[in-house]
Amino acid sequence: MSKHHSWLDAVKGLCILTVVAGHSGSPFFHHYFFWFHMPLFFMISGYLFHPRSRIQEVREWISKKWMRLLIPYFSFGLLIAALIFLQTFNVREVLLNIYHLCIGGRTLGYYYGVFWFVTCLFLTHLVFAYASLLIKRKRSMVLFLALCYFIAHIYVSFPFLQQKNIIWSANSVLLSICYYAIGYYSRQAFSFVERKSTVIVSSLIILLIVVLEKLSVLSYTLDIKANVYTWLLDLIVPLCAASILVYISKKMSLTKWSKPFEYVGRSSFTIMFLHVPVTISIEKYTGISTVFLYIVMGTLIPLMFHLLFKQFLLTNALFLGAFPIRKKDSGQTLPASKETAM
């Protein structure tokens, strides 16, 4: 694997660990990690995006993303529904969870709390792919993204709109597409992101915001699922945090310490889907609930499931979205693609 992919997997690994920690019940982790972990995942997806020149190519690419994102979405969702049924034997509750799985957005809670991200990511892929195809001038694209950012923050200023559930978290795309675009366009200015001076400035900015919060000068919260936004800070804070984590990952990828984070990064979607139900079940049957246990078990047990799913063609397809590729000319079936779900 190239160094490029090594650091990218490492940053995904760091990022998914902050997702698990953010759900661990620690107010500190929840508050500060929510500032950047979901925006960074959207940025990573944007960084991996390659524009298509024809509408047919876009349709084919979106079809692949559907298989890589939404088939695992429903597969994990039904697996968890089966787990719930084995615990409660309540058919009505299971059917209600499946209905919520189809609707998505903020109807998804508890076991399914993080599932909103997958449908939102799929819609973000779709909108950005078509926008990059139809909007040729970079200036026009910037205006389009600025308009999305502006509408997102105007939208949440009306409580009756902010509190309304929209199917598949489509309303969150107004902001997520901006992070996605930042990831895509950052490839052209990556040398700037890698500079030590950029990381120092980014760290000082985040430290300043933390201090201002402690002094009650300002209060900052970012929750893309709940549509809790704060105008300018929604750009500044995630960008600063992203530059720090990317810098750490780039440096770490040159050492052996990067390998565990890379593996966690390659398993990030399985961890995202399973860490909540796994830790809920552990707490329910053992009565043990600590932040440390949540983070460790919420990472290690999904990692074991990921290893298991990779062993079989069917589970590899259903849960990891890795489908065998058939060559058009010869009809020969190749091994499942290793392309990231991002």
Phi, psi and omega in degrees: 000139182289160178300326178304310181287331179298310181292328180293318175296322180296317180291326174295322178297313177299320184292316181291330176294324177289331175294312179299313180297323180295338179259008188280353183098356177279118178301325180296307180298317182300315184292309189277324180289333177292346178295334190216342192294318179287317174304322182292323176297321176294321178297318179299317179298318178295323179299327182274353184286140174235122184295148176255146186266346181230151184295327179295323177295321178296316180298319179294319179294318178296323177299319177295320178294324176302314182291321184282335182254311191274332173294314172299324179304309181285327179295311177296321180299316179288326176298316179292323177300320177295320177299316179298318181297320180295337180271327188244335187053032181256101183295321182299318180295320180295315179297323178294320178295321178294321176298314178298325178298322179289323181282319179071201179067216184280358173289342181273118179219180177054247180303328187256018189304328184264358186293338180304326185299322187293314179291323178295319178296318179299314180295325178294316173307310186298309184295316182291323180298315179289324178296317180292334178282319187271331182257103188276324184277134182298323179297320179293324178294319177298318178297320178298315181292321177297321178295318176300314181297318180295313181297321179302317183280331173291318181305313185282353177282350176255108185306322182293336175273317182300322184274357182276130177281130178246137184306134177058023181056038182298329179293333179288343180297332179304326178264320184298328180294333177291317176294320177301315180295322177300317178299317181295311184282344180293340179299333182277348180230035188288331179298328178292319181295327185281349183293141178296325180297323178296319180293320179296313179298317179299317179296319179294322179295314179295318177300319179298316180295320177298315180296317179297326175294315181297330179272003180062025176282324176214165176225126183237128175222136175232120177218099186294321180297315182274000181057049175254106187235161176220100182356256191292326183295336179292346172262314187296309187294307179300324179295317179295315180296320180297318181296324179292312183292323178294317179299314179300316182294320178298316180291319182293329182295345178274359182236169179288342182291346182285334189303313179298322180291325177296317181294318176299320179296320178290342179256014192298325182290321177297318178296318180299315182292322193256344188296326180288306179298326179297312183287328174299316181294319179299314180296321183296320187262345178247338183077002181267128179213099176230157180299316181298313180298319180301313183293316182293307182290325179291347176257312187290317183293314173301327176299321178293320176297320179300315177300317180296314181299327182289344185282340186234140183301316183293310181291329176298322180283311187291318187258336181249355178066023181259101183258142175300144182259128178261124178291131186297321187282311187266342184078005180289138179266125180261163177301160180303141180294144178262011180301137181294148177292340179300000000 
